[in-house]
PDB file of C-alpha atoms and ligand atoms in Angstrom:
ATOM      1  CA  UNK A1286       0.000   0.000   0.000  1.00 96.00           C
ATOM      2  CA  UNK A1287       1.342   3.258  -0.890  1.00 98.00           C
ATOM      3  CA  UNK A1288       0.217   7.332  -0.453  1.00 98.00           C
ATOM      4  CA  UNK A1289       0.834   9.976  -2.887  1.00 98.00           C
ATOM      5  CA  UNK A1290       0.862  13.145  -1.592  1.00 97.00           C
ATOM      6  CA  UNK A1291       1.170  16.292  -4.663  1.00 97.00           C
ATOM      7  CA  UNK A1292       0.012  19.984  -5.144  1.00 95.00           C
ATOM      8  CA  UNK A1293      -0.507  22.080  -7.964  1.00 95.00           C
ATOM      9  CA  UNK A1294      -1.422  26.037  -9.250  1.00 92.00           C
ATOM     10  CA  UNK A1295      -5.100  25.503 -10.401  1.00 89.00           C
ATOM     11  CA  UNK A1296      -5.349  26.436 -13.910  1.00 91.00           C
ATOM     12  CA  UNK A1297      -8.888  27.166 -14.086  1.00 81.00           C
ATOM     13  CA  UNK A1298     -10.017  30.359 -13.874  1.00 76.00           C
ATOM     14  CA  UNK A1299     -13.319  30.181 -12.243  1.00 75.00           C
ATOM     15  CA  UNK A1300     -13.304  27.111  -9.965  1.00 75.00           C
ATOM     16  CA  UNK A1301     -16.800  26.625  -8.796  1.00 76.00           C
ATOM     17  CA  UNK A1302     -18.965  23.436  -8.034  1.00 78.00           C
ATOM     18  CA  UNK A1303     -19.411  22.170 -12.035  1.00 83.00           C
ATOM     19  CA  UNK A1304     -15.712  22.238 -12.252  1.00 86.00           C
ATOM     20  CA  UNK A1305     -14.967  20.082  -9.162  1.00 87.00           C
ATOM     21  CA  UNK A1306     -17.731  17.858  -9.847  1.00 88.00           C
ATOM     22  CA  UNK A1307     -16.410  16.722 -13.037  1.00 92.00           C
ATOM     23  CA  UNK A1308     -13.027  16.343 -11.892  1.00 93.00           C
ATOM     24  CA  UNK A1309     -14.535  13.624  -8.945  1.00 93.00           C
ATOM     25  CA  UNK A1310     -16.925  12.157 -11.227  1.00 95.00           C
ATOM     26  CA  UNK A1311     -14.198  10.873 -13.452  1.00 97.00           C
ATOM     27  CA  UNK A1312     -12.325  10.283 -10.355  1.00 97.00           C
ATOM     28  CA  UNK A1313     -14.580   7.894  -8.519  1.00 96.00           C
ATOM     29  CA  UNK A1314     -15.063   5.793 -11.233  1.00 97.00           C
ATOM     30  CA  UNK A1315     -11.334   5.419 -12.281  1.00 98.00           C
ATOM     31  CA  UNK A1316     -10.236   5.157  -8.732  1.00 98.00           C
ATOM     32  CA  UNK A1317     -13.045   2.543  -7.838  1.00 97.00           C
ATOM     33  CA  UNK A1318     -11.807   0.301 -10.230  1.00 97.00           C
ATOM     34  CA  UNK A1319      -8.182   1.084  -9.765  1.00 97.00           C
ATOM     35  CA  UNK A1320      -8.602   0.567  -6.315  1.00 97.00           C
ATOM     36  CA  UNK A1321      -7.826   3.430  -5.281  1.00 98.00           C
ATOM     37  CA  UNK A1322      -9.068   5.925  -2.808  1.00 97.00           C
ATOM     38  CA  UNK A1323      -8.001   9.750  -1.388  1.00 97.00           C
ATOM     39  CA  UNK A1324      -8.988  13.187  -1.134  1.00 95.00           C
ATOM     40  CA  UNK A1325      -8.404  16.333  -3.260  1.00 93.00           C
ATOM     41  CA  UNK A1326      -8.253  20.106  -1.511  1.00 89.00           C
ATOM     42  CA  UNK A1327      -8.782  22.931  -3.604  1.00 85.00           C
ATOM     43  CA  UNK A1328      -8.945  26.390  -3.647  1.00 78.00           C
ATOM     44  CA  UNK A1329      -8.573  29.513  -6.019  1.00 74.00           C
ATOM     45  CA  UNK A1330      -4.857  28.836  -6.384  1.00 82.00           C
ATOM     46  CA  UNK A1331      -4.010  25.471  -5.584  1.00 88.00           C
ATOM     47  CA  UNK A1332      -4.635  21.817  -5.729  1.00 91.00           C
ATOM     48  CA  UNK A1333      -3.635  19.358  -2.878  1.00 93.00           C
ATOM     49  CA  UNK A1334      -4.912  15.666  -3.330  1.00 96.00           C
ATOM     50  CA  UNK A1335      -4.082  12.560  -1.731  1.00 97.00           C
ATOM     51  CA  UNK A1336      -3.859   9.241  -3.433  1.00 98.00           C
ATOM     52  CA  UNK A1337      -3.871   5.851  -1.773  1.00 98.00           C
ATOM     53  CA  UNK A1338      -3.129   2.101  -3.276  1.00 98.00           C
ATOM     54  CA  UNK A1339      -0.933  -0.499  -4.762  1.00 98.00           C
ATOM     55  CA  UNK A1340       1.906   1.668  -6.107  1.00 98.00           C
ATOM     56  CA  UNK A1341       1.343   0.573  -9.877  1.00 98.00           C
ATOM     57  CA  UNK A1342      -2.610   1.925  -9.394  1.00 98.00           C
ATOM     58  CA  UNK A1343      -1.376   5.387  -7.975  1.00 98.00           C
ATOM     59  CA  UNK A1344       1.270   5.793 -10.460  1.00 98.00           C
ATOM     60  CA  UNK A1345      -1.525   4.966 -13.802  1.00 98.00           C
ATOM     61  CA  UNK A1346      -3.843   7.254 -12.341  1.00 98.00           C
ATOM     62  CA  UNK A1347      -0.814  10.099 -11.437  1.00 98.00           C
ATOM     63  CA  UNK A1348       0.347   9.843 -14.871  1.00 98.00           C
ATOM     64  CA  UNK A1349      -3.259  10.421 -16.557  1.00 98.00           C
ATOM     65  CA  UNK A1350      -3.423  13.591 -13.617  1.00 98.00           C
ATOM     66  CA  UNK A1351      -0.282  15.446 -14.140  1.00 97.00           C
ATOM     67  CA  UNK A1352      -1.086  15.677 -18.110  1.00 97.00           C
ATOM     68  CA  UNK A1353      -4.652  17.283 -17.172  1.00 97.00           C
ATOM     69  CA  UNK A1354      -4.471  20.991 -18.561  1.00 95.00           C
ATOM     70  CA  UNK A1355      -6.903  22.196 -15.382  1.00 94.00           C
ATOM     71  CA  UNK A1356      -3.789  22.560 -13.444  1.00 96.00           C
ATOM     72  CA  UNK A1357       0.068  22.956 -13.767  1.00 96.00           C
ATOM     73  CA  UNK A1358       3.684  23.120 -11.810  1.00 96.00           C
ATOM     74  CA  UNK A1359       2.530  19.336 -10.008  1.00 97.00           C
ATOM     75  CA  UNK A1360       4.596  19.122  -7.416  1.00 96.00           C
ATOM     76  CA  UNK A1361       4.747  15.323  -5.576  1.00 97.00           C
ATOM     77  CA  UNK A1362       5.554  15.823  -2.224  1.00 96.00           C
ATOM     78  CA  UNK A1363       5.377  12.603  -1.093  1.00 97.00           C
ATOM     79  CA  UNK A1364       5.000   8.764  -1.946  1.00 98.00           C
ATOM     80  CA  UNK A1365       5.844   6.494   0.017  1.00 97.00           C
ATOM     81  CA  UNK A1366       4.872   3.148   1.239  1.00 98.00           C
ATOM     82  CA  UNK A1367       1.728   2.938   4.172  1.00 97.00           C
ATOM     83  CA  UNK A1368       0.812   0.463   6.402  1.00 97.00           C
ATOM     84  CA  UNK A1369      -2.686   0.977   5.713  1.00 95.00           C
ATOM     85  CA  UNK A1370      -5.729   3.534   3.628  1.00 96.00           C
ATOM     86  CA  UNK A1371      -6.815   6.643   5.438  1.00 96.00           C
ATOM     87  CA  UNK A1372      -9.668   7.077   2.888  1.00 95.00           C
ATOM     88  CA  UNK A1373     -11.017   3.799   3.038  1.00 92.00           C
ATOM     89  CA  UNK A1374     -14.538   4.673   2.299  1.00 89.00           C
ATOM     90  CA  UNK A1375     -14.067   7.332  -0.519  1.00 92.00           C
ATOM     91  CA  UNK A1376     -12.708   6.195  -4.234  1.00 94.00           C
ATOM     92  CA  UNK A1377     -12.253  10.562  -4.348  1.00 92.00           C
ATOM     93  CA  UNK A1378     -13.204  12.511  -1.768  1.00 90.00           C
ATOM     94  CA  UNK A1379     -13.240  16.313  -0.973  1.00 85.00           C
ATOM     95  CA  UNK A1380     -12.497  19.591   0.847  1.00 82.00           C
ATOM     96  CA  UNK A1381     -12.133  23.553  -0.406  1.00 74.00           C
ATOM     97  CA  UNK A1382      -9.742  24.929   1.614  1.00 56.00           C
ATOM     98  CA  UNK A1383     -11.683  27.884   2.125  1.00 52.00           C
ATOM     99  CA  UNK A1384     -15.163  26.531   3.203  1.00 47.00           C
ATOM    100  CA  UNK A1385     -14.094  25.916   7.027  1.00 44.00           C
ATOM    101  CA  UNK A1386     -12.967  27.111  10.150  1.00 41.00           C
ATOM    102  CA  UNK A1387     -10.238  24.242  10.550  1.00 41.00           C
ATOM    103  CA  UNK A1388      -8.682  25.265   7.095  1.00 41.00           C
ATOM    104  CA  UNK A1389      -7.786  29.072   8.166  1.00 40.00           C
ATOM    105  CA  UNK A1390      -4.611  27.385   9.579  1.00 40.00           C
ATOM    106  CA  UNK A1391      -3.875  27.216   6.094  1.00 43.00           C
ATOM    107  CA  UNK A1392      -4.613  30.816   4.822  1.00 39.00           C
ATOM    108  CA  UNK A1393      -1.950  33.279   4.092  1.00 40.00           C
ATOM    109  CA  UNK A1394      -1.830  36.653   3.346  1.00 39.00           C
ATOM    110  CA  UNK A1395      -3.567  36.377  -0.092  1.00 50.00           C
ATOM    111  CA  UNK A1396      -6.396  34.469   1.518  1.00 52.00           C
ATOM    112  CA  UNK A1397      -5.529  30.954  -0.019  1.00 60.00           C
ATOM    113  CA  UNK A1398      -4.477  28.242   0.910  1.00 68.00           C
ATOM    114  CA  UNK A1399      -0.307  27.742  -0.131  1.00 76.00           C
ATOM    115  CA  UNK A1400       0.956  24.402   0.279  1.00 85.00           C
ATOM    116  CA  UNK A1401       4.431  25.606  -0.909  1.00 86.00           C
ATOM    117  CA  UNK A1402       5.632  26.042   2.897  1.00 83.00           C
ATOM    118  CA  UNK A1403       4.149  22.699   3.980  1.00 88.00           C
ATOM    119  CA  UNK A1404       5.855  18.993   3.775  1.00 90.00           C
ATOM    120  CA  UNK A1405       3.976  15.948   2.050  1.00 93.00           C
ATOM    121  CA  UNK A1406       3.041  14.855   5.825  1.00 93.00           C
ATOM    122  CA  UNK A1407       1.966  18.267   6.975  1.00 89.00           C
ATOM    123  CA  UNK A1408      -0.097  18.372   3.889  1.00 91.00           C
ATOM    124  CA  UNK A1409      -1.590  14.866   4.240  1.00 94.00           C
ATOM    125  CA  UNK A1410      -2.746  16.000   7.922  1.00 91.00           C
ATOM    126  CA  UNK A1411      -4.553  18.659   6.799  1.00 86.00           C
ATOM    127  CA  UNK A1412      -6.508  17.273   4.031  1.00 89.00           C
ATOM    128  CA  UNK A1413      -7.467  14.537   6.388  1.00 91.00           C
ATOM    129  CA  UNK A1414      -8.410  16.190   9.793  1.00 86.00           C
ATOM    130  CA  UNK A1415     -10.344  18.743   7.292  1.00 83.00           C
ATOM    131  CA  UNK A1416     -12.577  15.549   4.863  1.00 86.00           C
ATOM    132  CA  UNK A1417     -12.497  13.841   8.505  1.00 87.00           C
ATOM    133  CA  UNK A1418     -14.323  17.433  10.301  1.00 82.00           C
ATOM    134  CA  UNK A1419     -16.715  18.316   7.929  1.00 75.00           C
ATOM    135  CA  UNK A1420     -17.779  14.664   7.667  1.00 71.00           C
ATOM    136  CA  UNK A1421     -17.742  14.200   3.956  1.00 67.00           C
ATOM    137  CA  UNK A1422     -19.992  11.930   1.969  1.00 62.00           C
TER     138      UNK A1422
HETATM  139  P1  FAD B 435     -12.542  10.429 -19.666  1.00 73.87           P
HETATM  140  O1  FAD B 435     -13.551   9.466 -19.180  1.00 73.87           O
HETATM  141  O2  FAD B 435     -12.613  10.884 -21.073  1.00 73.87           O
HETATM  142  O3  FAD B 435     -12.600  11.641 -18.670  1.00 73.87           O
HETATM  143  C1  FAD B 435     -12.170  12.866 -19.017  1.00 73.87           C
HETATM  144  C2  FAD B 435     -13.171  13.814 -18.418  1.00 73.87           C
HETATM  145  O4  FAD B 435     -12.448  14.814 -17.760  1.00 73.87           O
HETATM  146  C3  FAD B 435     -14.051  14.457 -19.439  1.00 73.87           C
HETATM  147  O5  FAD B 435     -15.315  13.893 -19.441  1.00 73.87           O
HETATM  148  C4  FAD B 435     -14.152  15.866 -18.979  1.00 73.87           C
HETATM  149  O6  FAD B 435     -15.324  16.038 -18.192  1.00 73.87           O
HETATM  150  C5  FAD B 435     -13.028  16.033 -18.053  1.00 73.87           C
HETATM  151  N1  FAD B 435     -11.994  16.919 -18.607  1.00 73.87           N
HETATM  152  C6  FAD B 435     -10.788  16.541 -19.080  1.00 73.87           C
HETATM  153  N2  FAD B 435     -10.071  17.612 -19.431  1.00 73.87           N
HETATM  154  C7  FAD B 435     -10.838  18.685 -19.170  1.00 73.87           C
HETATM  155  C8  FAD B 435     -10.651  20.093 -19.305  1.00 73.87           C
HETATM  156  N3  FAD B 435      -9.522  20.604 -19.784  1.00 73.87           N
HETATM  157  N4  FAD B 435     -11.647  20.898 -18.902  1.00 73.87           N
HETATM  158  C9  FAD B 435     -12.791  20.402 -18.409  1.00 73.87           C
HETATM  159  N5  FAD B 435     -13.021  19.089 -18.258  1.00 73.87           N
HETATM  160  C10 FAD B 435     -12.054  18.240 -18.638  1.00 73.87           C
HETATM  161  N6  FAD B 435      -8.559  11.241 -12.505  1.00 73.87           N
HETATM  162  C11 FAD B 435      -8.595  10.053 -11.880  1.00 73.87           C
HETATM  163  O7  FAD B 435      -8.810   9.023 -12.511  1.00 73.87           O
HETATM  164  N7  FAD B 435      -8.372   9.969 -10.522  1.00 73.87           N
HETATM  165  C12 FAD B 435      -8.103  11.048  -9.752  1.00 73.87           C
HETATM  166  O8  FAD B 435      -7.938  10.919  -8.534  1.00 73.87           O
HETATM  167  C13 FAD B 435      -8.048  12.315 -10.405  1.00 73.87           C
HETATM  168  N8  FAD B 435      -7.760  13.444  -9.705  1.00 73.87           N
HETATM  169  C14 FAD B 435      -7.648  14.638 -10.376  1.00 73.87           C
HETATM  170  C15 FAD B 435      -7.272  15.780  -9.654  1.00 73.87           C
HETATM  171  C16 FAD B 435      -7.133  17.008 -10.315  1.00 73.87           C
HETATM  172  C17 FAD B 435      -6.698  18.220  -9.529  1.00 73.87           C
HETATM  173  C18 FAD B 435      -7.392  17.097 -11.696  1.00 73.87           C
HETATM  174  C19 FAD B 435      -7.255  18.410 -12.403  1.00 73.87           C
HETATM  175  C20 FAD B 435      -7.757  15.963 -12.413  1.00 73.87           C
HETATM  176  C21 FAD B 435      -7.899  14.729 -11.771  1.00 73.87           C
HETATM  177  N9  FAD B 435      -8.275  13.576 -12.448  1.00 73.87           N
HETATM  178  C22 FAD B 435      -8.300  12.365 -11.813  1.00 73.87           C
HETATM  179  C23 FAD B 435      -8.662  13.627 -13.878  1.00 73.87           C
HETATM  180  C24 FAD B 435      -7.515  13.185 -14.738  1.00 73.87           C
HETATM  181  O9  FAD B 435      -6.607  14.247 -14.899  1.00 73.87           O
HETATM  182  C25 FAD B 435      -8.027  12.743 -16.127  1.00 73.87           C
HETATM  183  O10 FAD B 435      -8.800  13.782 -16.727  1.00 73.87           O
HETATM  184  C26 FAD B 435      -8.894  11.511 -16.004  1.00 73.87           C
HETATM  185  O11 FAD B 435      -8.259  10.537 -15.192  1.00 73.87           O
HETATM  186  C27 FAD B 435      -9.126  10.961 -17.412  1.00 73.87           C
HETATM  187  O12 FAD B 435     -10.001   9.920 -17.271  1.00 73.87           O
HETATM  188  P2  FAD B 435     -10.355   8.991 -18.490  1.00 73.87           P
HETATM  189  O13 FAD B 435      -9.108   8.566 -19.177  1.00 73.87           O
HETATM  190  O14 FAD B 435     -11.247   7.928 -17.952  1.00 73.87           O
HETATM  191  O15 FAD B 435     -11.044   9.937 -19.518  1.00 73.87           O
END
């Protein structure tokens, strides 16, 4: 079992709902049948998503994701072998860094969310304690 940790600038220039919702449509259904499960942060500027599985799964899908044109400078941060999934339940699950109280740890002086200071495991915390306090579907 292995965890990919990455971030990226958001390309799109209007992130809203329809945008995010296609991106985990397509994601549930590749990552249910991959295997594999995580969570993707987002905000105006940035990208942070987790990836969990067997390391061939999270290295198909994170080939197919660092050619997608919605974002660009993918950074991986981390990936490295786990003892077990912290996602279990969600093929792609969710958080926008700017929708909740826990995440203003996270905002700097622009008002987004900048993963640049923050090490793989620092980010992986966040993303998780945030999907894990909002209670996620
Ligand atoms: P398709 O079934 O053809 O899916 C492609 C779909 O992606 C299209 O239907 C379209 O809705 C959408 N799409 C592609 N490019 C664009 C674009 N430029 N603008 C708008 N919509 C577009 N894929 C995964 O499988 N697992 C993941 O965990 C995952 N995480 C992602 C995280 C981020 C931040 C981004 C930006 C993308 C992510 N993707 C993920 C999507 C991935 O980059 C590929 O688009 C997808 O895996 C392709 O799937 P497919 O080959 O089944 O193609």
């Amino acid at each position: 079992m292995y965890r990919l940790v990455y971030y990226s600038r958001n390309s799109c220039p209007n992130l809203g709902h329809q945008e995010i919702d296609a991106i985990l449509r397509v994601s549930r259904r590749n990552n249910a049948a991959g295997g594999v499960t995580g969570a993707l942060m987002f905000d105006e500027g940035y990208f942070a998503q987790v990836l969990e599985g067997a390391q061939s799964a999270i290295e198909e899908t994170f080939e197919r994701i660092q050619m997608d044109p919605r974002h660009y400078d993918v950074q991986i941060v981390d990936f490295s072998p786990v003892s077990d999934r912290t996602f279990h339940h969600w093929a792609m699950t969710y958080t926008g860094a700017n929708l909740s109280a826990p995440a203003r740890k996270l905002i700097n002086a622009s008002g987004g969310f900048d993963p640049r200071s923050l090490s793989g495991q620092e980010i992986f915390l966040q993303v998780a304690s945030l999907v894990f306090a909002e209670g996620r579907p």
